[in-house]
Amino acid sequence: MAATFLPVLAQNDVDRAAQLIQQAYAPQNHLSSEDQRQLQQELFEIQRRPEAWGLVLPFLGHSDPNVQFFGAHTIQVKIARDWDSVPEDAFLQLRDTLLDLTGRAISSGQSKVILRKLFVAITSLAIKVHPGDPSRWPDWLRSTLSVFSSMGVPREHLLDLLAIVAEEVETADLLPPAKSQMKASLSEAVPLVTQAITASITALPGQHSPRELASALKCLQAWLTILPANDLTPFVPLLLALMLPTSETPTPEFDDQTFIPASDTLQELLTRSMLSEGAGTKTVTEPLLLWLERYASAIVRSTLDSGFVDDISHSLCKLLVALGDHSTMYLAKNLASPAHVKPVPCPFPVPTPAPTVAHLAQNFLRLLLQYTALPGYYGVDEEESEMTLSFWYIFQESLWNVDYGFDVAEDGDAGNEAEERDRDMMPVAKAVYSELVTVLRRKVVWPPRPVFNEWTRDQKDKFQAYRRDVGDTLINAYYVLRDDMLAFYVNDLLQRLSTRQPQDGWEEIEATLHCTMAVQEAVPIEDSPHLRQIFGPEILGQLPKDGEDRVRRTALNMIGSYASWFTTQPTQTPGSPTASPLMSAITFVVAALPNPALCLAAANALRDLCDANRTALAPHISAFGELHAGLTGIPDTEKAKVLQSIASVIQALPPAEEIPPVEAIVSPVVAKLFEVLQSAGQLPEEARAMAVQQIETLTGVARGLTRVTDSLLALDDSPDVQAALDEMNRAREDPRVLKLREAILSAIRSTVELWSTDALVSDALSDLFKAITALPSDVTLISLPAGPLLELVCVAAQRQLTAVWLSLANMLIIQLNPPSLIPTTFKSEPSAEASEIARNVLQLLLQTSLNVFAQPGVMASNPDVVQAFFGCVEAFVHHFLPIFYRLPPDLFNALVQCAIGSLSLQERYSLTSACTFLSSLVNRTATNDELTPAKAALAQTHGYQIMRAVLFGFAGVAPRSAMPNLIELLSTMITRYPLESKRWIGEILFAEDFYPCRATPEAKNKFIKTVFGSRSLKRTREAAQQFTLVARGLEGSTFGYATVTM
């Protein structure tokens, strides 16, 4: 073969290539990363050449393992990537040489890394030549094993080969028919594979090496997705036999070289085989539960006694989790089952009489709970407890979904399912979850400060993340325990607070508060005596008012999370001697505001409380006035949230009564912003940062003043809603409010003129514009009209065109033509004033944007701006379509040509936004009876070019991810201009300058015939997809097949 196919290279060339490999990979050379990269690139180039086939034989016979590896890697790569260079009649020679080289590599003791490359090469060769009719290598796997067996290859290596074969075939990129043929070849070899694996597993200890057993179990894991269930079940007792102790004693010892690989294999069997997802309860679940009942307790007891989770115990924990995920429904159904386990194949003695299924299920839960409750801190002392958390979530859902109940023959009870569930199952479930809640409360306790300070940053972060994960698990526990869970936390808090000594830390109490906060989303918003106790003088009133940052921060976060619950409590009147839970919480939060470490949490909690309880807090507006007066010590970053909180309370007042407090909180902010603007020349950086803070504060106030009622009420035309709107509009005309809005707008205008090109300032202004503008139904005292803000957007865009300003223009255009307060069948026409504003804004934005886009490379390098631009002009199409046809013709034509040019952009979002704009423009123009001349003009001027861009996109100009959008545009054109489209498509497809592609005249005619034969969107989509595959040469490829069938 060397003479007929593999080239024979000069020895000097071989030696030179070997030296490169030794230079690149010899550890003593200490190469720089750049030198290493250059050598690897040179080797890569060598490997790409046709002559590289000639390196395989000399390299595999070299004495250096690095060179041997490169030889094996080369033949694998050449088969996989350069198969076209192999002559048709050379396959048999290549196959025989590869098998011979692999057999000799095994016999000479080359490393498994090299053998793996050769095994992959054999599989790659089979993938190339086995599929087909007739197959060029039928029965390839059996024949390969036969060749190796005749060469005396040990079973260990045959098992390694089988494992790699399964892995490579599973991930091979093949068309479905070829994939199916390869999988069929594996299925035919199943008896041979199971026989080889079984022989290695069942061999006496002296008859196989640990390495052979490891190879057998790795092979079994690789074949799990291929083996039928009937071939898998005999392996369960064999694997359990590998996990038996070396001697049956009260403190048994296990061989980790057999226990861990067998456990890993069982875990894989439970999660990704034909026996996964709850299958095989009699052949998998019950044998495992019986093994756990006999042996697992000793392993757990040893772990708890030693305080250390060894490898055996860690593997057991993983097996418990895998079995729990697999058999959750079984465990839930049999939680209190009186039935006894029926005989199942087990490699160990089963007690007589056999235990009940309930005993086995409860023993499993006890074992898993012991790992959940491992002593010590997660991430520092142990790593296993977190692994078990997901089970408790799945188990709770299974308890709710399982059909619980047994027939009379099993339990002698003819009761219905609901009765048996409540009587038998739920008491056990509640007992289990009660213990879980107790355990998890202990596990989330922070260590004392001296211990915590010794932890690394990673340990602190892991423990913090663990506490969050525990919180998610507690939510599921709440669904089982309900009020009993809150009662447990209340009693725990009361007991700890009553017995706490001055020198004691707050860690235990903080942990219970954290758990109470974690379940908030599951707690119904209704009156609860337990929550009244928590937020009353017995618990909240006993927490520290200064210092002790962590417990106070957790309490603040808990208050914020339960903000909506306070709406269930009676409103406290001013001057009442007994504080309501809401006012107690407000008092606790306000006391924390001056503390720098707590200010953020306190401001957030106050904002949430005020937002949810506006009406209840409105009578206390004077107290909030005092709070506003005392904000001097609070950082500006948090002051915005506090002012938002106060604004939320103000919003609940009648509009006329809102005016003084709104003026009181907004005027100082606006004045401070003007002051900052005037000082910008002396300290620009400090002034800019201060300006951003003031803008964020105004944004918070605007959000607080916005109603929180359902947006659907915006269309409510009831007298009450209309009266409220009239009252707000009258208040807005108050001279004080008019003056305030003028000041706000003036401050915004000055900020735009000074800092509109600054990213931080423009982002802050964007948030303010969104918060301070509103539809008519949501207008507030300080809401600003869209027109003046659009003027400022144009000014900013002219200075620097960004996605921020274009997105704001998009939003504000909608507000220029808001929906009617009274629902109607047809959208109301915009006023003449609004249309004129929109035309001026559109003209300015188009001139600015198109000038920027005309510069080379700008559109390709700024996809966010392009996307925002077309999104903005599409908003104009939806709300002010006629103004496009009142633009200067050159400007309108430039816009459409820009959109057509964008259909060739390679960034998907830019292209799709241009597609959407053009579709909207064509559709809405064609369906507007008043724009009939414009429809004809649009087709005459741009129709051909739009269609040409679409068809060029199909042929290869546009990325394939944009095909659905191009197809939508094609369908729009065909629907709105059917006769013209048929002519355009024929002219474009058969023109000499059509985009170079692989579509034949027959394919083009078929596309035209299909599209115009039905005109349905589905047929158009299918025809366009097929034409795209043909034009790009992807017809029949895996990639083409996969993308069309998505």
JSON list of N, CA and C in Angstrom, two decimals, residues 281 327-339 357-358 361 395 398-407 410 417 420-421 424-425:
[
{"chain": "A", "resi": 281, "resn": "THR", "atom": "N", "xyz": [-38.94, 0.15, 37.27]},
{"chain": "A", "resi": 281, "resn": "THR", "atom": "CA", "xyz": [-39.01, 0.25, 38.74]},
{"chain": "A", "resi": 281, "resn": "THR", "atom": "C", "xyz": [-38.70, -1.10, 39.41]},
{"chain": "A", "resi": 327, "resn": "SER", "atom": "N", "xyz": [-36.60, 8.15, 39.97]},
{"chain": "A", "resi": 327, "resn": "SER", "atom": "CA", "xyz": [-37.73, 7.42, 40.56]},
{"chain": "A", "resi": 327, "resn": "SER", "atom": "C", "xyz": [-38.61, 8.30, 41.44]},
{"chain": "A", "resi": 328, "resn": "THR", "atom": "N", "xyz": [-38.67, 9.58, 41.15]},
{"chain": "A", "resi": 328, "resn": "THR", "atom": "CA", "xyz": [-39.44, 10.49, 42.01]},
{"chain": "A", "resi": 328, "resn": "THR", "atom": "C", "xyz": [-40.90, 10.09, 42.11]},
{"chain": "A", "resi": 329, "resn": "MET", "atom": "N", "xyz": [-41.52, 9.80, 40.98]},
{"chain": "A", "resi": 329, "resn": "MET", "atom": "CA", "xyz": [-42.93, 9.42, 41.00]},
{"chain": "A", "resi": 329, "resn": "MET", "atom": "C", "xyz": [-43.14, 8.11, 41.76]},
{"chain": "A", "resi": 330, "resn": "TYR", "atom": "N", "xyz": [-42.23, 7.17, 41.60]},
{"chain": "A", "resi": 330, "resn": "TYR", "atom": "CA", "xyz": [-42.32, 5.91, 42.33]},
{"chain": "A", "resi": 330, "resn": "TYR", "atom": "C", "xyz": [-42.24, 6.15, 43.83]},
{"chain": "A", "resi": 331, "resn": "LEU", "atom": "N", "xyz": [-41.29, 6.98, 44.25]},
{"chain": "A", "resi": 331, "resn": "LEU", "atom": "CA", "xyz": [-41.12, 7.27, 45.67]},
{"chain": "A", "resi": 331, "resn": "LEU", "atom": "C", "xyz": [-42.35, 7.97, 46.23]},
{"chain": "A", "resi": 332, "resn": "ALA", "atom": "N", "xyz": [-42.92, 8.91, 45.44]},
{"chain": "A", "resi": 332, "resn": "ALA", "atom": "CA", "xyz": [-44.10, 9.63, 45.91]},
{"chain": "A", "resi": 332, "resn": "ALA", "atom": "C", "xyz": [-45.29, 8.68, 46.04]},
{"chain": "A", "resi": 333, "resn": "LYS", "atom": "N", "xyz": [-45.48, 7.84, 45.06]},
{"chain": "A", "resi": 333, "resn": "LYS", "atom": "CA", "xyz": [-46.64, 6.93, 45.08]},
{"chain": "A", "resi": 333, "resn": "LYS", "atom": "C", "xyz": [-46.55, 5.93, 46.21]},
{"chain": "A", "resi": 334, "resn": "ASN", "atom": "N", "xyz": [-45.32, 5.52, 46.54]},
{"chain": "A", "resi": 334, "resn": "ASN", "atom": "CA", "xyz": [-45.14, 4.45, 47.53]},
{"chain": "A", "resi": 334, "resn": "ASN", "atom": "C", "xyz": [-44.66, 4.96, 48.88]},
{"chain": "A", "resi": 335, "resn": "LEU", "atom": "N", "xyz": [-44.85, 6.25, 49.11]},
{"chain": "A", "resi": 335, "resn": "LEU", "atom": "CA", "xyz": [-44.37, 6.84, 50.36]},
{"chain": "A", "resi": 335, "resn": "LEU", "atom": "C", "xyz": [-44.98, 6.17, 51.58]},
{"chain": "A", "resi": 336, "resn": "ALA", "atom": "N", "xyz": [-46.22, 5.71, 51.46]},
{"chain": "A", "resi": 336, "resn": "ALA", "atom": "CA", "xyz": [-46.88, 5.02, 52.58]},
{"chain": "A", "resi": 336, "resn": "ALA", "atom": "C", "xyz": [-47.50, 3.71, 52.12]},
{"chain": "A", "resi": 337, "resn": "SER", "atom": "N", "xyz": [-46.92, 3.12, 51.08]},
{"chain": "A", "resi": 337, "resn": "SER", "atom": "CA", "xyz": [-47.48, 1.89, 50.52]},
{"chain": "A", "resi": 337, "resn": "SER", "atom": "C", "xyz": [-47.33, 0.71, 51.48]},
{"chain": "A", "resi": 338, "resn": "PRO", "atom": "N", "xyz": [-48.40, -0.05, 51.72]},
{"chain": "A", "resi": 338, "resn": "PRO", "atom": "CA", "xyz": [-48.30, -1.21, 52.61]},
{"chain": "A", "resi": 338, "resn": "PRO", "atom": "C", "xyz": [-47.77, -2.45, 51.91]},
{"chain": "A", "resi": 339, "resn": "ALA", "atom": "N", "xyz": [-47.62, -2.40, 50.58]},
{"chain": "A", "resi": 339, "resn": "ALA", "atom": "CA", "xyz": [-47.21, -3.60, 49.83]},
{"chain": "A", "resi": 339, "resn": "ALA", "atom": "C", "xyz": [-45.77, -3.95, 50.14]},
{"chain": "A", "resi": 357, "resn": "VAL", "atom": "N", "xyz": [-42.59, -1.52, 50.56]},
{"chain": "A", "resi": 357, "resn": "VAL", "atom": "CA", "xyz": [-42.09, -0.50, 49.65]},
{"chain": "A", "resi": 357, "resn": "VAL", "atom": "C", "xyz": [-42.01, 0.85, 50.36]},
{"chain": "A", "resi": 358, "resn": "ALA", "atom": "N", "xyz": [-42.97, 1.12, 51.27]},
{"chain": "A", "resi": 358, "resn": "ALA", "atom": "CA", "xyz": [-42.93, 2.37, 52.04]},
{"chain": "A", "resi": 358, "resn": "ALA", "atom": "C", "xyz": [-41.65, 2.46, 52.86]},
{"chain": "A", "resi": 361, "resn": "ALA", "atom": "N", "xyz": [-38.85, 3.40, 50.51]},
{"chain": "A", "resi": 361, "resn": "ALA", "atom": "CA", "xyz": [-38.95, 4.79, 50.07]},
{"chain": "A", "resi": 361, "resn": "ALA", "atom": "C", "xyz": [-38.55, 5.74, 51.19]},
{"chain": "A", "resi": 395, "resn": "PHE", "atom": "N", "xyz": [-39.54, 16.25, 44.03]},
{"chain": "A", "resi": 395, "resn": "PHE", "atom": "CA", "xyz": [-40.36, 15.36, 44.86]},
{"chain": "A", "resi": 395, "resn": "PHE", "atom": "C", "xyz": [-41.66, 16.04, 45.27]},
{"chain": "A", "resi": 398, "resn": "SER", "atom": "N", "xyz": [-43.97, 15.89, 42.43]},
{"chain": "A", "resi": 398, "resn": "SER", "atom": "CA", "xyz": [-44.47, 14.52, 42.24]},
{"chain": "A", "resi": 398, "resn": "SER", "atom": "C", "xyz": [-45.55, 14.19, 43.26]},
{"chain": "A", "resi": 399, "resn": "LEU", "atom": "N", "xyz": [-45.39, 14.66, 44.49]},
{"chain": "A", "resi": 399, "resn": "LEU", "atom": "CA", "xyz": [-46.42, 14.42, 45.50]},
{"chain": "A", "resi": 399, "resn": "LEU", "atom": "C", "xyz": [-47.77, 14.98, 45.05]},
{"chain": "A", "resi": 400, "resn": "TRP", "atom": "N", "xyz": [-47.73, 16.08, 44.33]},
{"chain": "A", "resi": 400, "resn": "TRP", "atom": "CA", "xyz": [-48.97, 16.71, 43.87]},
{"chain": "A", "resi": 400, "resn": "TRP", "atom": "C", "xyz": [-49.54, 16.01, 42.64]},
{"chain": "A", "resi": 401, "resn": "ASN", "atom": "N", "xyz": [-48.67, 15.46, 41.81]},
{"chain": "A", "resi": 401, "resn": "ASN", "atom": "CA", "xyz": [-49.10, 14.93, 40.52]},
{"chain": "A", "resi": 401, "resn": "ASN", "atom": "C", "xyz": [-49.38, 13.43, 40.52]},
{"chain": "A", "resi": 402, "resn": "VAL", "atom": "N", "xyz": [-48.84, 12.71, 41.48]},
{"chain": "A", "resi": 402, "resn": "VAL", "atom": "CA", "xyz": [-48.95, 11.25, 41.46]},
{"chain": "A", "resi": 402, "resn": "VAL", "atom": "C", "xyz": [-50.38, 10.81, 41.78]},
{"chain": "A", "resi": 403, "resn": "ASP", "atom": "N", "xyz": [-50.78, 9.71, 41.16]},
{"chain": "A", "resi": 403, "resn": "ASP", "atom": "CA", "xyz": [-52.08, 9.10, 41.48]},
{"chain": "A", "resi": 403, "resn": "ASP", "atom": "C", "xyz": [-51.88, 8.18, 42.68]},
{"chain": "A", "resi": 404, "resn": "TYR", "atom": "N", "xyz": [-52.10, 8.73, 43.87]},
{"chain": "A", "resi": 404, "resn": "TYR", "atom": "CA", "xyz": [-51.83, 7.96, 45.08]},
{"chain": "A", "resi": 404, "resn": "TYR", "atom": "C", "xyz": [-53.04, 7.10, 45.42]},
{"chain": "A", "resi": 405, "resn": "GLY", "atom": "N", "xyz": [-52.78, 5.89, 45.84]},
{"chain": "A", "resi": 405, "resn": "GLY", "atom": "CA", "xyz": [-53.88, 5.01, 46.26]},
{"chain": "A", "resi": 405, "resn": "GLY", "atom": "C", "xyz": [-53.59, 3.59, 45.85]},
{"chain": "A", "resi": 406, "resn": "PHE", "atom": "N", "xyz": [-54.17, 2.64, 46.55]},
{"chain": "A", "resi": 406, "resn": "PHE", "atom": "CA", "xyz": [-53.93, 1.21, 46.32]},
{"chain": "A", "resi": 406, "resn": "PHE", "atom": "C", "xyz": [-55.25, 0.48, 46.32]},
{"chain": "A", "resi": 407, "resn": "ASP", "atom": "N", "xyz": [-55.29, -0.66, 45.60]},
{"chain": "A", "resi": 407, "resn": "ASP", "atom": "CA", "xyz": [-56.55, -1.39, 45.57]},
{"chain": "A", "resi": 407, "resn": "ASP", "atom": "C", "xyz": [-56.74, -2.15, 46.88]},
{"chain": "A", "resi": 410, "resn": "GLU", "atom": "N", "xyz": [-54.25, -4.72, 48.12]},
{"chain": "A", "resi": 410, "resn": "GLU", "atom": "CA", "xyz": [-52.96, -4.27, 48.63]},
{"chain": "A", "resi": 410, "resn": "GLU", "atom": "C", "xyz": [-53.04, -3.74, 50.05]},
{"chain": "A", "resi": 417, "resn": "GLU", "atom": "N", "xyz": [-59.09, 7.96, 46.50]},
{"chain": "A", "resi": 417, "resn": "GLU", "atom": "CA", "xyz": [-57.70, 8.43, 46.40]},
{"chain": "A", "resi": 417, "resn": "GLU", "atom": "C", "xyz": [-57.43, 9.61, 47.31]},
{"chain": "A", "resi": 420, "resn": "GLU", "atom": "N", "xyz": [-57.16, 8.52, 50.99]},
{"chain": "A", "resi": 420, "resn": "GLU", "atom": "CA", "xyz": [-55.92, 7.80, 51.28]},
{"chain": "A", "resi": 420, "resn": "GLU", "atom": "C", "xyz": [-54.71, 8.74, 51.23]},
{"chain": "A", "resi": 421, "resn": "ARG", "atom": "N", "xyz": [-54.74, 9.71, 50.31]},
{"chain": "A", "resi": 421, "resn": "ARG", "atom": "CA", "xyz": [-53.64, 10.69, 50.23]},
{"chain": "A", "resi": 421, "resn": "ARG", "atom": "C", "xyz": [-53.54, 11.47, 51.53]},
{"chain": "A", "resi": 424, "resn": "ASP", "atom": "N", "xyz": [-52.78, 8.84, 54.63]},
{"chain": "A", "resi": 424, "resn": "ASP", "atom": "CA", "xyz": [-51.57, 8.03, 54.66]},
{"chain": "A", "resi": 424, "resn": "ASP", "atom": "C", "xyz": [-50.32, 8.77, 54.15]},
{"chain": "A", "resi": 425, "resn": "MET", "atom": "N", "xyz": [-50.46, 9.39, 52.96]},
{"chain": "A", "resi": 425, "resn": "MET", "atom": "CA", "xyz": [-49.28, 9.97, 52.33]},
{"chain": "A", "resi": 425, "resn": "MET", "atom": "C", "xyz": [-48.87, 11.30, 52.94]}
]
